[in-house]
Amino acid sequence: MASLGTDSLGPPPATSLESESNLGGDHMSSATVAVVGGGYGGIIAAKALEEFADVVLIEPRDTFVHHNATPRALIDPQWAEQLFLPYSGILRHGRVVRARAEKVEEQSISLDTGEQITADFIVLATGASYPYPAKFDITDRETALARLAETHSELRAAPSVLVLGAGTVGLEVVGEIVSAWPDKAVTVVEPGDDVVGGRYPAPFRAEIRRQLRDLGVDLRLGTRLVETPPTTPGTLAPFSVRTSAGDTIAADIWFRCFGVAPHSDYLAGDLADARDDRGRLRVTEHLRLRGHDTVFAIGDVTDVDEPKMAAYATAQADVVVANIRALAQGDELTAYQPADEHGVILPLGPTAGASWVPGTGLLGPAQTSEYKGKDMMLGAVVDRLSRPVGTAS
Ligand SMILES: Cc1cc2nc3c(=O)[nH]c(=O)nc-3n(C[C@H](O)[C@H](O)[C@H](O)COP(=O)(O)OP(=O)(O)OC[C@H]3O[C@@H](n4cnc5c(N)ncnc54)[C@H](O)[C@@H]3O)c2cc1C
C-alpha cells in the first residue's frame, strides 16, 4: 500500500496512475476536453489533461475550495482564508469558465451564462452537496469568508452545541469545537448504533468513542430527534428538542452533519438516463457514462461503490486522464479498481483523533495529527495543485 505521503488527500486508493498521466506534452491540440466541476477530482483531471489537450474547466466558484478543512475554518476564520485557492494559479494552459453547467449533452454544454461549449470529451466532476458549514454553495470567496466569520462568532458565544450526525464530518466538527473550547457542552445525536456509520473496523470505532468520552462529548447513539430544532443551523439561539429516547436536549446552536445529494440535474438529451435513482451517474469500469464513449464521470457524483472521498476522486481523475489519452492514441483503456479495503483519517481537533490504515491497522492521535489534524491537509493540497504534473512532492 502506498505511503500516506503529501500526495495523498486521504487513505491511498488501490490504483494511482500519476506516472501515466504525465506522458510528456505532445499536445493533442485538436482535442477539446470540457471538465465540469473544479473540485478535488475536476481540478486534478484538468491539470493533467492540459498537458496534452485543450482544456475548458467549468466551475461557478471563483476559487478552488479545500473544503476538507472547513471544520477548522469554523474555529479559526483567519486561517480559513487559505482554503480558497485561485484557479489561475493552478492551471497553466486551460481556460477556466466561471459558470454553472445547466444542460450537458453528449458533446455540448449549456452554461447559466448563456455560453455554449462544445467538446470532444466531457469529464463530469460535479460532486455532491453537503449541509453548511462542511460545504457551502456560496460561489464567491469574500461572501463565504464573511459567512464563516459570522458562524464562528455565533459558535464562540454559544455555551452548548448540538451536532446531528456522527459520521466523519460531524465528528471532525465536534473535535474542532471541543479542542478550541473545552468548556462548551457538546452533544451529538446519531440514529445509527455506532459512529462513522458503523464502517471501518471495530477497534477504530471503539477508539473514536473512547476519545469522544474523554473529551467530554455527550454521544447519543441509536437516537434521533422527534422534531428538527426550531432555529436556523449555525445561528446562536437557545432551543430545546425531544429525542426518540424520550429526553430533552437544550442547546444554543446546532449543526446538521448528514445528508449528501449528488449534483447531476444537468444531464439532458441522450445523457438523461445515465442517472440512477439516487442521482448518481452510472459509470463503467473505465469511468465512462454507461452507453457513452466520450463522456466520463469521477468522484462523489458517480455510482462507484466506495466511500466518497477526495482521495478516490483524484485517483479516478488519473484513470480518466489516461483513458482520454488512450482513446486519442488508440491505446488500451485502463479500468478503475475500487479499493477492497478502505482507510480513514479522523482528526478530533489538531492533536486528537484516530485513523485506520488497511494493512497497518489503528493509528493514534500523533499520526492522525501528522496526516491531517495539524494542517487539515492544506499543505498537501497546495503542494499537489501547485506543482507541475508528474513531479514528485
Ligand atoms: C468536511 C469534510 C471533510 C472531508 N475530509 C476528507 C478527507 O480528509 N479526505 C478525503 O479523501 N475526503 C474527504 N472528504 C470528502 C471529499 O471532500 C469529497 O469526497 C470530495 O469533495 C469529492 O470530490 P469531487 O471532485 O467529486 O467533488 P467536489 O470536490 O465537491 O467538487 C465538485 C465541484 O463541482 C462544482 N459544480 C457543481 N455543480 C456544477 C455544475 N452544474 N456546473 C459546474 N460546476 C459544478 C462545485 O462547485 C464543486 O466545485 C471530506 C468532506 C467534507 C465535507
Coordinates of C-alpha atoms and ligand atoms in Angstrom, one line a residue:
M1 CA 0.0 0.0 0.0
A2 CA 1.4 3.4 -0.9
S3 CA 2.5 5.7 1.9
L4 CA 0.2 8.4 3.2
G5 CA 2.7 11.0 1.9
T6 CA 1.8 14.5 0.9
D7 CA 0.4 13.2 -2.4
S8 CA -2.5 11.6 -0.7
L9 CA -5.6 13.6 0.1
G10 CA -6.7 10.7 2.3
P11 CA -6.0 7.0 2.7
P12 CA -4.4 5.8 -0.6
P13 CA -6.6 4.2 -3.2
A14 CA -5.8 0.9 -4.9
T15 CA -4.6 2.4 -8.2
S16 CA -2.7 5.6 -8.8
L17 CA -1.6 6.3 -12.3
E18 CA 0.0 9.6 -11.7
S19 CA 3.0 8.4 -13.6
E20 CA 1.0 7.5 -16.6
S21 CA -0.8 10.9 -16.9
N22 CA 2.4 12.8 -17.4
L23 CA 3.5 11.2 -20.6
G24 CA 5.0 14.4 -21.8
G25 CA 3.5 17.4 -23.6
D26 CA 2.8 16.1 -27.2
H27 CA -0.3 18.3 -27.3
M28 CA -3.3 16.6 -28.9
S29 CA -4.2 20.2 -29.8
S30 CA -7.2 19.0 -31.9
A31 CA -9.0 17.5 -28.9
T32 CA -11.0 19.7 -26.5
V33 CA -11.9 18.4 -23.1
A34 CA -14.5 20.1 -21.0
V35 CA -14.2 19.4 -17.3
V36 CA -17.4 20.2 -15.4
G37 CA -16.7 21.0 -11.8
G38 CA -13.4 22.3 -10.3
G39 CA -13.4 20.4 -7.0
Y40 CA -10.8 17.8 -6.0
G41 CA -11.4 15.4 -8.9
G42 CA -12.1 18.0 -11.6
I43 CA -9.0 20.2 -10.9
I44 CA -6.7 17.2 -10.8
A45 CA -8.1 16.0 -14.1
A46 CA -7.9 19.4 -15.7
K47 CA -4.4 19.9 -14.6
A48 CA -3.2 16.7 -16.1
L49 CA -5.3 16.9 -19.3
E50 CA -4.0 20.4 -20.1
E51 CA -0.6 18.8 -20.6
F52 CA -1.8 17.2 -23.8
A53 CA -5.3 18.6 -24.7
D54 CA -7.3 21.9 -24.9
V55 CA -9.0 22.0 -21.6
V56 CA -12.0 24.1 -20.5
L57 CA -12.8 24.0 -16.8
I58 CA -16.4 25.0 -16.0
E59 CA -16.9 26.0 -12.3
P60 CA -19.2 28.5 -10.7
R61 CA -16.8 29.3 -7.8
D62 CA -14.2 32.0 -8.1
T63 CA -11.6 29.7 -6.4
F64 CA -10.9 26.1 -5.6
V65 CA -12.1 25.4 -2.1
H66 CA -10.3 23.0 0.1
H67 CA -13.5 22.1 1.9
N68 CA -12.0 19.1 3.6
A69 CA -10.7 21.6 6.1
T70 CA -13.9 23.6 6.8
P71 CA -14.3 22.2 10.3
R72 CA -11.1 24.0 11.2
A73 CA -12.3 27.2 9.4
L74 CA -15.2 27.3 11.9
I75 CA -12.8 27.6 14.7
D76 CA -10.2 29.9 13.0
P77 CA -11.7 32.3 10.4
Q78 CA -8.4 33.9 9.6
W79 CA -6.9 30.5 8.8
A80 CA -9.9 29.9 6.6
E81 CA -8.7 32.4 4.0
Q82 CA -6.0 29.8 3.0
L83 CA -8.7 27.4 1.9
F84 CA -9.5 29.4 -1.2
L85 CA -7.0 28.8 -4.0
P86 CA -7.4 30.8 -7.2
Y87 CA -7.7 28.6 -10.3
S88 CA -5.4 31.0 -12.2
G89 CA -2.6 29.8 -10.0
I90 CA -3.4 26.1 -10.7
L91 CA -4.0 25.7 -14.5
R92 CA -1.2 26.8 -16.9
H93 CA -2.9 26.4 -20.3
G94 CA -6.5 25.5 -19.6
R95 CA -9.4 28.0 -19.8
V96 CA -11.5 28.5 -16.7
V97 CA -15.1 29.5 -17.3
R98 CA -16.8 30.8 -14.2
A99 CA -20.3 29.4 -14.8
R100 CA -22.6 26.5 -13.9
A101 CA -23.4 23.9 -16.4
E102 CA -27.2 23.8 -16.8
K103 CA -27.5 21.3 -19.6
V104 CA -25.0 18.7 -20.6
E105 CA -25.4 16.5 -23.7
E106 CA -23.0 14.2 -25.5
Q107 CA -20.7 16.9 -26.9
S108 CA -22.2 20.2 -25.8
I109 CA -22.7 22.1 -22.6
S110 CA -25.1 25.0 -22.0
L111 CA -24.0 27.3 -19.2
D112 CA -26.0 29.6 -17.0
T113 CA -24.2 32.5 -18.7
G114 CA -25.8 31.6 -22.0
E115 CA -22.5 30.4 -23.4
Q116 CA -22.5 27.1 -25.3
I117 CA -19.4 24.9 -25.1
T118 CA -18.7 22.0 -27.4
A119 CA -16.1 19.4 -26.6
D120 CA -14.7 16.1 -27.9
F121 CA -14.6 14.7 -24.4
I122 CA -16.5 15.7 -21.3
V123 CA -15.5 14.9 -17.7
L124 CA -18.3 15.3 -15.2
A125 CA -16.9 16.1 -11.7
T126 CA -19.7 18.0 -10.1
G127 CA -19.5 16.3 -6.7
A128 CA -22.4 16.3 -4.2
S129 CA -24.0 18.9 -1.9
Y130 CA -23.5 18.8 1.9
P131 CA -25.0 21.0 4.6
Y132 CA -23.2 24.1 5.6
P133 CA -20.6 24.6 7.1
A134 CA -19.0 21.4 5.9
K135 CA -19.6 22.5 2.3
F136 CA -21.2 25.7 1.1
D137 CA -22.8 26.6 -2.2
I138 CA -21.6 30.2 -1.9
T139 CA -19.6 30.7 -5.0
D140 CA -17.5 33.7 -4.1
R141 CA -14.7 33.8 -1.7
E142 CA -15.5 37.0 0.1
T143 CA -19.1 36.1 0.9
A144 CA -18.0 32.6 2.0
L145 CA -15.4 34.0 4.3
A146 CA -17.9 36.5 5.8
R147 CA -20.4 33.7 6.4
L148 CA -17.7 31.6 8.1
A149 CA -16.7 34.5 10.3
E150 CA -20.3 35.1 11.3
T151 CA -20.8 31.4 12.2
H152 CA -17.6 31.5 14.1
S153 CA -18.7 34.4 16.3
E154 CA -22.1 32.8 16.9
L155 CA -20.4 29.5 17.8
R156 CA -17.8 31.1 20.1
A157 CA -20.7 32.8 22.1
A158 CA -22.7 29.5 22.4
P159 CA -22.3 27.7 25.8
S160 CA -23.8 24.5 24.3
V161 CA -23.8 22.9 20.9
L162 CA -25.8 20.2 19.3
V163 CA -24.4 18.3 16.3
L164 CA -26.7 16.0 14.2
G165 CA -24.7 13.1 12.7
A166 CA -21.7 11.1 14.0
G167 CA -20.2 10.5 10.6
T168 CA -16.6 11.6 9.8
V169 CA -17.6 15.1 9.0
G170 CA -19.8 15.5 12.1
L171 CA -17.1 14.2 14.4
E172 CA -14.4 16.4 12.8
V173 CA -16.7 19.4 13.5
V174 CA -17.1 18.2 17.1
G175 CA -13.4 17.6 17.5
E176 CA -12.6 21.1 16.4
I177 CA -15.2 22.7 18.8
V178 CA -14.1 20.8 21.9
S179 CA -10.4 21.3 21.3
A180 CA -10.8 25.0 20.8
W181 CA -13.4 25.5 23.5
P182 CA -13.1 22.6 26.1
D183 CA -15.7 24.2 28.3
K184 CA -18.6 24.1 25.8
A185 CA -21.2 21.4 26.3
V186 CA -21.3 19.4 23.1
T187 CA -24.0 16.8 22.3
V188 CA -24.0 14.5 19.2
V189 CA -27.2 12.8 18.2
E190 CA -26.9 9.8 15.8
P191 CA -29.7 7.5 14.7
G192 CA -27.2 4.8 13.8
D193 CA -25.9 2.5 16.6
D194 CA -22.3 3.4 16.1
V195 CA -20.0 6.3 14.9
V196 CA -18.9 6.7 11.3
G197 CA -22.0 4.7 10.1
G198 CA -20.6 1.5 11.6
R199 CA -18.0 1.5 8.8
Y200 CA -14.3 0.7 9.4
P201 CA -13.1 -2.0 11.8
A202 CA -14.4 -2.1 15.4
P203 CA -11.0 -1.1 17.0
F204 CA -11.1 2.2 15.2
R205 CA -14.7 2.9 16.2
A206 CA -14.1 2.0 19.8
E207 CA -11.0 4.3 19.9
I208 CA -13.1 7.2 18.5
R209 CA -15.9 6.6 21.0
R210 CA -13.3 6.4 23.8
Q211 CA -11.7 9.7 22.8
L212 CA -15.0 11.4 22.5
R213 CA -15.9 10.3 26.0
D214 CA -12.5 11.6 27.3
L215 CA -13.2 14.9 25.6
G216 CA -16.5 15.2 27.5
V217 CA -18.7 14.8 24.4
D218 CA -22.3 13.6 25.1
L219 CA -22.6 11.0 22.3
R220 CA -26.2 9.8 21.8
L221 CA -26.1 6.7 19.5
G222 CA -29.3 5.0 18.3
T223 CA -31.1 8.2 18.9
R224 CA -32.9 10.6 16.6
L225 CA -34.7 13.9 17.2
V226 CA -38.5 13.8 17.1
E227 CA -38.5 17.3 15.7
T228 CA -36.0 19.5 13.9
P229 CA -34.6 22.3 16.0
P230 CA -36.8 25.4 15.5
T231 CA -33.8 27.6 14.8
T232 CA -31.5 28.1 11.7
P233 CA -28.5 25.8 11.8
G234 CA -25.3 27.7 12.7
T235 CA -27.1 30.6 14.5
L236 CA -26.9 31.5 18.2
A237 CA -30.5 31.0 19.5
P238 CA -31.3 28.8 22.5
F239 CA -33.7 25.9 21.9
S240 CA -34.7 22.5 23.2
V241 CA -35.7 19.4 21.3
R242 CA -37.1 16.0 22.3
T243 CA -35.3 12.8 21.3
S244 CA -36.7 9.3 20.4
A245 CA -35.3 8.2 23.7
G246 CA -37.8 10.4 25.4
D247 CA -35.4 13.0 26.8
T248 CA -34.9 16.7 26.0
I249 CA -31.7 18.3 24.7
A250 CA -31.2 22.1 25.3
A251 CA -28.6 23.9 23.2
D252 CA -27.7 27.3 21.9
I253 CA -26.6 26.4 18.4
W254 CA -26.8 23.4 16.2
F255 CA -25.2 21.9 13.0
R256 CA -26.6 19.4 10.5
C257 CA -23.8 17.0 9.6
F258 CA -25.6 14.5 7.3
G259 CA -27.4 14.4 4.0
V260 CA -25.4 14.2 0.7
A261 CA -27.0 14.8 -2.7
P262 CA -25.1 14.3 -6.0
H263 CA -25.1 17.3 -8.4
S264 CA -26.4 15.8 -11.5
D265 CA -29.6 17.5 -12.5
Y266 CA -27.9 19.0 -15.7
L267 CA -28.0 15.8 -17.7
A268 CA -30.1 16.2 -20.9
G269 CA -30.7 14.6 -24.2
D270 CA -29.1 11.2 -24.7
L271 CA -27.4 11.5 -21.4
A272 CA -30.5 11.9 -19.3
D273 CA -30.8 8.3 -18.5
A274 CA -27.3 8.0 -17.0
R275 CA -28.5 8.9 -13.5
D276 CA -29.6 6.2 -11.0
D277 CA -32.4 6.6 -8.6
R278 CA -30.2 8.4 -6.1
G279 CA -29.0 10.9 -8.7
R280 CA -25.5 9.3 -9.1
L281 CA -24.0 8.8 -12.5
R282 CA -23.7 5.2 -13.7
V283 CA -20.2 4.6 -14.9
T284 CA -18.4 1.7 -16.5
E285 CA -15.0 0.3 -15.2
H286 CA -13.3 2.9 -17.5
L287 CA -15.3 5.6 -15.8
R288 CA -17.3 6.4 -18.9
L289 CA -21.0 7.1 -18.6
R290 CA -22.8 3.8 -19.4
G291 CA -23.5 3.8 -23.1
H292 CA -21.4 6.9 -23.9
D293 CA -17.8 6.6 -25.2
T294 CA -16.6 10.2 -24.8
V295 CA -18.3 11.3 -21.5
F296 CA -16.6 10.4 -18.3
A297 CA -17.6 11.0 -14.6
I298 CA -15.4 11.0 -11.5
G299 CA -15.8 11.5 -7.7
D300 CA -18.8 11.9 -5.5
V301 CA -21.2 12.2 -8.4
T302 CA -20.6 8.7 -9.6
D303 CA -22.1 5.4 -8.6
V304 CA -18.7 3.8 -7.9
D305 CA -19.2 1.6 -4.9
E306 CA -16.7 3.0 -2.3
P307 CA -16.7 5.8 0.4
K308 CA -17.0 9.2 -1.3
M309 CA -13.6 10.7 -0.7
A310 CA -11.3 13.2 -2.4
A311 CA -8.6 10.5 -2.4
Y312 CA -10.8 8.4 -4.7
A313 CA -11.9 11.3 -6.8
T314 CA -8.3 12.2 -7.6
A315 CA -7.4 8.5 -8.3
Q316 CA -10.4 8.3 -10.7
A317 CA -9.2 11.6 -12.3
D318 CA -5.9 9.9 -13.1
V319 CA -7.7 6.9 -14.7
V320 CA -9.9 9.2 -16.8
V321 CA -6.9 11.2 -18.0
A322 CA -5.1 8.0 -19.0
N323 CA -8.3 6.9 -20.8
I324 CA -8.8 10.1 -22.8
R325 CA -5.2 9.9 -23.9
A326 CA -5.6 6.2 -24.8
L327 CA -8.7 7.0 -26.9
A328 CA -6.8 9.6 -28.8
Q329 CA -3.8 7.3 -29.4
G330 CA -5.8 4.1 -29.9
D331 CA -4.3 2.5 -26.8
E332 CA -5.9 0.2 -24.3
L333 CA -8.2 1.7 -21.7
T334 CA -7.5 1.5 -18.0
A335 CA -10.0 0.1 -15.6
Y336 CA -10.5 1.8 -12.2
Q337 CA -10.3 -0.7 -9.4
P338 CA -12.1 0.4 -6.3
A339 CA -10.1 -0.5 -3.2
D340 CA -11.2 -3.7 -1.4
E341 CA -10.4 -2.2 2.0
H342 CA -10.8 1.4 2.9
G343 CA -8.9 3.6 5.3
V344 CA -9.9 6.7 7.1
I345 CA -8.1 9.6 8.9
L346 CA -10.4 11.2 11.5
P347 CA -8.8 14.0 13.4
L348 CA -10.6 15.3 16.5
G349 CA -9.0 18.7 16.5
P350 CA -5.3 19.4 15.9
T351 CA -3.9 16.8 18.3
A352 CA -6.5 14.1 18.9
G353 CA -8.3 11.5 16.7
A354 CA -7.5 8.2 15.1
S355 CA -7.0 6.6 11.7
W356 CA -7.5 3.2 10.2
V357 CA -5.0 2.1 7.5
P358 CA -5.6 -1.1 5.6
G359 CA -2.7 -3.4 6.2
T360 CA -1.4 -1.4 9.1
G361 CA -4.4 -1.1 11.4
L362 CA -5.3 1.5 14.0
L363 CA -3.2 4.7 14.3
G364 CA -3.5 7.0 17.3
P365 CA -3.6 10.8 17.8
A366 CA 0.0 11.6 16.9
Q367 CA 0.0 10.0 13.5
T368 CA -3.6 11.2 12.8
S369 CA -2.4 14.7 13.6
E370 CA 0.6 14.3 11.3
Y371 CA -1.6 13.1 8.4
K372 CA -4.4 15.6 8.8
G373 CA -5.1 17.2 12.2
K374 CA -2.1 19.5 12.2
D375 CA -3.0 21.5 9.0
M376 CA -6.1 19.7 7.7
M377 CA -4.0 18.6 4.7
L378 CA -3.8 22.2 3.4
G379 CA -0.1 21.7 2.8
A380 CA -0.7 18.5 0.7
V381 CA -3.4 20.2 -1.3
V382 CA -1.5 23.3 -2.1
D383 CA 1.5 21.2 -3.0
R384 CA -0.4 18.9 -5.3
L385 CA -2.2 21.8 -7.0
S386 CA 0.8 24.0 -7.4
R387 CA 3.5 21.6 -8.6
P388 CA 3.7 20.7 -12.3
V389 CA 2.1 17.4 -13.2
G390 CA 4.4 14.4 -13.0
T391 CA 6.8 16.0 -10.5
A392 CA 7.1 14.4 -7.1
S393 CA 6.3 16.4 -3.9
Ligands
LIG1 C1 -15.8 18.5 6.0 C2 -15.3 17.4 5.0 C3 -14.1 16.8 5.3 C4 -13.6 15.8 4.4 N1 -12.4 15.3 4.6 C5 -11.9 14.4 3.7 C6 -10.6 13.9 3.8 O1 -9.9 14.1 4.8 N2 -10.1 13.0 2.8 C7 -10.9 12.7 1.7 O2 -10.4 11.9 0.9 N3 -12.1 13.2 1.6 C8 -12.7 14.0 2.5 N4 -13.9 14.5 2.3 C9 -14.7 14.1 1.1 C10 -14.3 14.9 -0.1 O3 -14.5 16.2 0.2 C11 -15.2 14.6 -1.3 O4 -15.2 13.2 -1.5 C12 -14.7 15.3 -2.5 O5 -15.1 16.7 -2.4 C13 -15.1 14.7 -3.8 O6 -14.5 15.4 -4.8 P1 -15.4 15.8 -6.2 O7 -14.4 16.4 -7.1 O8 -16.2 14.6 -6.6 O9 -16.5 16.9 -5.7 P2 -16.3 18.3 -5.1 O10 -14.9 18.5 -4.5 O11 -17.5 18.6 -4.3 O12 -16.3 19.3 -6.4 C14 -17.4 19.4 -7.2 C15 -17.3 20.8 -7.9 O13 -18.3 20.9 -8.9 C16 -18.9 22.2 -8.9 N5 -20.2 22.0 -9.5 C17 -21.3 21.5 -9.0 N6 -22.4 21.6 -9.9 C18 -21.8 22.1 -11.0 C19 -22.4 22.5 -12.3 N7 -23.7 22.3 -12.6 N8 -21.6 23.1 -13.2 C20 -20.3 23.3 -12.9 N9 -19.7 23.0 -11.7 C21 -20.5 22.4 -10.8 C22 -18.9 22.6 -7.5 O14 -18.9 24.0 -7.3 C23 -17.6 22.0 -6.9 O15 -16.5 22.9 -7.0 C24 -14.4 15.5 3.2 C25 -15.7 16.1 3.0 C26 -16.1 17.0 3.9 C27 -17.4 17.7 3.6

